[in-house]
Tab-separated table of C-alpha atoms in Angstrom:
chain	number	residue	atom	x	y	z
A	9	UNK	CA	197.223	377.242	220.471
A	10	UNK	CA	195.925	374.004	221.505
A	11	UNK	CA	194.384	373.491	224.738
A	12	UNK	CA	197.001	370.710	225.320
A	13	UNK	CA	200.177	373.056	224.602
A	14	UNK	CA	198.467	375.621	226.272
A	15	UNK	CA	198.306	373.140	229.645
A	16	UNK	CA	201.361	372.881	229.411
A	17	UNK	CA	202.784	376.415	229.055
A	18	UNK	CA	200.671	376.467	232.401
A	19	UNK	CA	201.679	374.005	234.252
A	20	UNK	CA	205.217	374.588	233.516
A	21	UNK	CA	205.122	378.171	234.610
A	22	UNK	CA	202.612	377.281	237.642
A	23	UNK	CA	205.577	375.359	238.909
A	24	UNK	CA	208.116	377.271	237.933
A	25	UNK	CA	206.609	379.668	239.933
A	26	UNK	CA	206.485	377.339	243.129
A	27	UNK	CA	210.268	378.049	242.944
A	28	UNK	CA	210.415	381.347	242.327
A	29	UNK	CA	207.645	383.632	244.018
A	30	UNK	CA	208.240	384.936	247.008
A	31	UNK	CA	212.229	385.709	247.426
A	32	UNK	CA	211.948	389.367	248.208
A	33	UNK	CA	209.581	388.226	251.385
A	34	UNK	CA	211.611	385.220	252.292
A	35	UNK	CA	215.103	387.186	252.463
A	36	UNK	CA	213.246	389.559	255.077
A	37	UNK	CA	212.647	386.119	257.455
A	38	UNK	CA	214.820	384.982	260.628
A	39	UNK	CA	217.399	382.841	259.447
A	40	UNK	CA	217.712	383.928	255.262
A	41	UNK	CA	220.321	385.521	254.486
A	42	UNK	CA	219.524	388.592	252.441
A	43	UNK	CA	222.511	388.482	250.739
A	44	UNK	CA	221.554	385.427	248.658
A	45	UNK	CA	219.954	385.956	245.512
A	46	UNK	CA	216.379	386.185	244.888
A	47	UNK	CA	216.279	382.672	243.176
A	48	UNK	CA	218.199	381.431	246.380
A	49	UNK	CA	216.314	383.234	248.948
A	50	UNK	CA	213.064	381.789	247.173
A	51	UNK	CA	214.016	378.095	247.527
A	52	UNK	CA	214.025	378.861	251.473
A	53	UNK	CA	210.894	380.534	251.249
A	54	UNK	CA	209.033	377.781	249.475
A	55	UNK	CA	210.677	375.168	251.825
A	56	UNK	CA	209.165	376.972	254.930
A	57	UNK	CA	205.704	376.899	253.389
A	58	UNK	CA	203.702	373.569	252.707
A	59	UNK	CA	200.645	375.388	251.402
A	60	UNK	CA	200.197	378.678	249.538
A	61	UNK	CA	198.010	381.040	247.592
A	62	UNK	CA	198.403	383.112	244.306
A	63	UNK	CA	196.368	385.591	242.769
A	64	UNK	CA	197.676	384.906	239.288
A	65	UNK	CA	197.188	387.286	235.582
A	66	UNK	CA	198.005	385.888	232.317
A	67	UNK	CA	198.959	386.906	229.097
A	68	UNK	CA	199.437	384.751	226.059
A	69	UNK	CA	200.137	386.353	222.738
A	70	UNK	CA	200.556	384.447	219.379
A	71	UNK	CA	203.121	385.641	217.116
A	72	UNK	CA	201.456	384.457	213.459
A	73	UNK	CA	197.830	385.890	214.770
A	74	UNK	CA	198.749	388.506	216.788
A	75	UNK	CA	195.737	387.103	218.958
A	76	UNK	CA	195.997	388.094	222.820
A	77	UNK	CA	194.219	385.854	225.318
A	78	UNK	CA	194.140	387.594	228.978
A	79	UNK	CA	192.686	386.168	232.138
A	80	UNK	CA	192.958	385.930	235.644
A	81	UNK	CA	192.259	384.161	238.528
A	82	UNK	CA	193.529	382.308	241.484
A	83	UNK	CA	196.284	379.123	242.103
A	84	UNK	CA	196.688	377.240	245.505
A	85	UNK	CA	199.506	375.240	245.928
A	86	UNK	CA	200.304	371.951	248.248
A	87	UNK	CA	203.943	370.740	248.195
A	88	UNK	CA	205.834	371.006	244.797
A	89	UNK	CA	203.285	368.874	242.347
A	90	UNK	CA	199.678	369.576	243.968
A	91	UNK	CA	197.952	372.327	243.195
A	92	UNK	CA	194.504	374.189	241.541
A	93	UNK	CA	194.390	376.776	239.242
A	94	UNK	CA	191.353	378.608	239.034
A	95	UNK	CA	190.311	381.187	236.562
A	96	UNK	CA	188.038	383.652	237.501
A	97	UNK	CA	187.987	384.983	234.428
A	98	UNK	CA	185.876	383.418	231.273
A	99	UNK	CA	186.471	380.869	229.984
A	100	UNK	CA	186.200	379.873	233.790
A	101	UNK	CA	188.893	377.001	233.257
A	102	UNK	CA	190.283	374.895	235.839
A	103	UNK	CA	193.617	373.158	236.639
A	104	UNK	CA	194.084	370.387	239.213
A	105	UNK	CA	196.913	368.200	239.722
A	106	UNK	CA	196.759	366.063	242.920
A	107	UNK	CA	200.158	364.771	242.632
A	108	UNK	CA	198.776	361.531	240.785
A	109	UNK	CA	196.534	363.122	237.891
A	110	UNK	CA	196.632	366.218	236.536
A	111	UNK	CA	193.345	367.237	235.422
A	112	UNK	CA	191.915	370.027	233.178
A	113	UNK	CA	188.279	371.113	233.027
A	114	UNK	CA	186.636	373.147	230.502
A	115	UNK	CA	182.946	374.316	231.263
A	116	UNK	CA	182.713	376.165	227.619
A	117	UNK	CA	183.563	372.954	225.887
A	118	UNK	CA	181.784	370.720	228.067
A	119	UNK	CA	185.232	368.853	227.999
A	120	UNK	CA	187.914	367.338	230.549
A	121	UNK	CA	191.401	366.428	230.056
A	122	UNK	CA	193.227	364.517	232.375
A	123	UNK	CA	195.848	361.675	232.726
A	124	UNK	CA	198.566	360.451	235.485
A	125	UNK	CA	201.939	362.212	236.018
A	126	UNK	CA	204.200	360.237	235.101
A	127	UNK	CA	202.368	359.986	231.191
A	128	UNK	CA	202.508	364.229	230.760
A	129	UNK	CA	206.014	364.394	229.400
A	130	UNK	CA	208.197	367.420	228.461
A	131	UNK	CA	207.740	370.825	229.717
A	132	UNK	CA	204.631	369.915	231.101
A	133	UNK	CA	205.282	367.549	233.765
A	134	UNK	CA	204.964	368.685	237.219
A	135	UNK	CA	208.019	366.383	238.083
A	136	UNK	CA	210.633	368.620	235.880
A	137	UNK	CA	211.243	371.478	238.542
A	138	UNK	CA	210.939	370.163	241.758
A	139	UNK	CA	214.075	371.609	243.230
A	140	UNK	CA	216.348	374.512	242.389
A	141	UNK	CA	219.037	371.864	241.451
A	142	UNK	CA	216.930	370.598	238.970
A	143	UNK	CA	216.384	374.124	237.695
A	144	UNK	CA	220.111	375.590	238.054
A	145	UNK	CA	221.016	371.620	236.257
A	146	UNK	CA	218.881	372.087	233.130
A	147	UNK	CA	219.058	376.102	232.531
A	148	UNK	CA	221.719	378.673	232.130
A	149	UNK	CA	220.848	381.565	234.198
A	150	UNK	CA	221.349	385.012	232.762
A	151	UNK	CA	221.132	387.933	235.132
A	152	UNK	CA	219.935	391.013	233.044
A	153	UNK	CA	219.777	394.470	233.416
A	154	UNK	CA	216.328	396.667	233.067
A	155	UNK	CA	215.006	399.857	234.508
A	156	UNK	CA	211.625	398.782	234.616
A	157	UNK	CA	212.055	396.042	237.063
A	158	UNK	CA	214.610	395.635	240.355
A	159	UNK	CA	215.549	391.971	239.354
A	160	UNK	CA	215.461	390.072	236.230
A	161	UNK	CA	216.889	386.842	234.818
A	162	UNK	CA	216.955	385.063	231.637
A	163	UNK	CA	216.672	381.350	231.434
A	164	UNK	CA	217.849	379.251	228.716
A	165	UNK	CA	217.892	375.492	228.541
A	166	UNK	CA	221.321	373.962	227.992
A	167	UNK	CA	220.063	371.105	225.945
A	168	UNK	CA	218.235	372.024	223.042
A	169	UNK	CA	213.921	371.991	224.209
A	170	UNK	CA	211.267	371.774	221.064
A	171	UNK	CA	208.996	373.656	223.324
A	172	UNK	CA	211.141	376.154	224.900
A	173	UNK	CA	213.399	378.586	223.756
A	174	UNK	CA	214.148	380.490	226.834
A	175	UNK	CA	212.056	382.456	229.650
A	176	UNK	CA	212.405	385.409	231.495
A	177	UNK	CA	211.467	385.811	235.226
A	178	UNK	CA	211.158	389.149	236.607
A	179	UNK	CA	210.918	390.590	240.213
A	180	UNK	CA	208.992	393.721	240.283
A	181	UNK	CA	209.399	396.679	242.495
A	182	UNK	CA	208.918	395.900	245.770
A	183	UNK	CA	205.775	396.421	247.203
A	184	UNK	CA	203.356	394.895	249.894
A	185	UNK	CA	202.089	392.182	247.821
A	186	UNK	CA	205.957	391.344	245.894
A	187	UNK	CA	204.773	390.397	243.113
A	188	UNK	CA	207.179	388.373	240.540
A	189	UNK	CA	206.274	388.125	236.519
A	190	UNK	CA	207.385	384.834	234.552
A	191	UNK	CA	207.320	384.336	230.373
A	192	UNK	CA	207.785	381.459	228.304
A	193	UNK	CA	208.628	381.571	224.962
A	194	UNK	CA	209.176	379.150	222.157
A	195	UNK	CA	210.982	379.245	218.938
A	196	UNK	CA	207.888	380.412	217.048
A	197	UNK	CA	208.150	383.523	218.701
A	198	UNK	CA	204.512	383.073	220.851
A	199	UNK	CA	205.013	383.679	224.890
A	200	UNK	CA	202.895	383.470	227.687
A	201	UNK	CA	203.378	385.350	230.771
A	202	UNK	CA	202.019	384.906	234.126
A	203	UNK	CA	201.945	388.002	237.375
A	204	UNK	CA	201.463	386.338	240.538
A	205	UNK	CA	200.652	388.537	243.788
A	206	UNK	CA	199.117	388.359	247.393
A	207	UNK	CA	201.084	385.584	247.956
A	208	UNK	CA	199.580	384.266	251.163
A	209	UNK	CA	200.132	380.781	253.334
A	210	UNK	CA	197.051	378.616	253.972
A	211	UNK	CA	196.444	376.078	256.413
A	212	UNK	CA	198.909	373.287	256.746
A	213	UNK	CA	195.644	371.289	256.710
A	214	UNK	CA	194.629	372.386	253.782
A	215	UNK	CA	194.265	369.616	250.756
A	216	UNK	CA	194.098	369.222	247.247
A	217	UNK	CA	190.822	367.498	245.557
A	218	UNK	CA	190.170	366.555	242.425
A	219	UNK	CA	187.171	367.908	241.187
A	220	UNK	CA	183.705	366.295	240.097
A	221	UNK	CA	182.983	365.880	236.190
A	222	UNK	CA	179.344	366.302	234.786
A	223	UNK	CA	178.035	363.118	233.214
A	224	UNK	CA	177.727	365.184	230.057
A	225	UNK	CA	181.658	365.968	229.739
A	226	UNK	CA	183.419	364.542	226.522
A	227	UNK	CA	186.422	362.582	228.793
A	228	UNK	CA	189.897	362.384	227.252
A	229	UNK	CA	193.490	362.211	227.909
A	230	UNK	CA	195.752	365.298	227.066
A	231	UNK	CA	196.414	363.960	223.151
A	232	UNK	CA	192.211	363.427	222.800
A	233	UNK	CA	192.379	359.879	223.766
A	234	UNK	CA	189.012	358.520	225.179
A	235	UNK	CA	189.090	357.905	228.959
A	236	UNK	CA	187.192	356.332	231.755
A	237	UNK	CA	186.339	359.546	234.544
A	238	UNK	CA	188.047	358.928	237.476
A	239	UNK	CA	186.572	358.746	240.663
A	240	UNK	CA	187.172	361.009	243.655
A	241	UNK	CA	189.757	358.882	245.217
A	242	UNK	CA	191.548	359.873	241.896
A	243	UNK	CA	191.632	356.178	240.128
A	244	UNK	CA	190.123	355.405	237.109
């Protein structure tokens, strides 16, 4: 899997789960009505909280290979399109999107990939799931039953996606942490899912950057175009 598709498969579910993390805290809150449903109950949560934290473990598992990649690591998030994803793990990868740029680094490859918002198209652009409307417009949600989870939903597009054939977002026993699983998977039968937990608010204060690039880095866009580095200010 590329590193491009698999930024996006990131991304995508990175703001997916802006929507979605949190509803069995957020129906427990003055004002939310418990009776709405966890996807409901989330949007409120999200809306009372300009700046969060995730602890975040992955799993992406190709179909043809039967290769598993596992990490882990940590996500803070700033509004709906501003966030960095941090793996603790190795390959200690890194994931910034300041709203303008979205920007991945890659220490083992000596390598960064970045270019503005508006240019990442498809799946991958942090501008698809801003709002639950946007979410509830595009996919038809399946409520499904399983014993190993309390909640879980199936999402499939409405219109035909090349890079999506449906996910699955699941909300896990309740516990002190609540934490929520999301998958993607595409028509090739490859998925990648994502456990967020210790979802915790940070101060309103607190910013995104964009971080520095060594001198050494090979600089490109996300399709291996050359580009200029940007500068801190986040132009080029």
């Amino acid at each position: 899997m590329s590193n491009r598709r698999v930024l996006g498969s990131i991304v995508y579910l990175m703001l997916f789960a802006c929507i979605c993390i949190g509803a069995d805290s957020s129906a427990n809150l003055p004002g939310i009505d418990p009776s709405r449903s966890p996807l409901d109950a989330l949007q409120a949560k999200i809306n009372t909280t300009k700046a969060f934290s995730m602890d975040f473990k992955q799993k992406n598992t190709n179909s043809t290979t039967l290769q598993i990649f596992e990490g882990n690591g940590i996500v803070k998030v700033s509004g709906s399109s501003k966030f960095d994803w941090e793996y603790t793990s190795s390959p200690n990868n890194r994931i910034v999107s300041d709203g303008v740029y979205v920007v991945m680094l890659t220490p083992e490859t000596e390598q960064v990939m970045y270019d503005n918002v508006e240019n990442i198209t498809g799946i991958w652009s942090p501008l698809n799931l801003l709002s639950s409307d946007k979410l509830k417009a595009n996919y038809e949600i399946i409520p499904e039953h399983s014993s190993e989870v309390r909640v879980q939903y199936k999402l499939v597009p409405k219109e035909h996606n090349n890079e999506v054939e449906y996910l699955v977002i699941r909300f896990l026993s309740p516990s002190e942490t609540f934490p929520i699983q999301i998958a993607i998977h595409d028509h090739s039968g490859n998925s990648n899912e994502l456990t967020f937990s210790n979802f915790n608010k940070l101060s309103d204060a607190w910013k995104v950057s964009l971080p520095d690039v060594p001198a050494d880095y090979d600089v490109t866009d996300f399709q291996g175009n050359p580009k200029r580095v940007y500068n801190q200010s986040g132009s080029q």
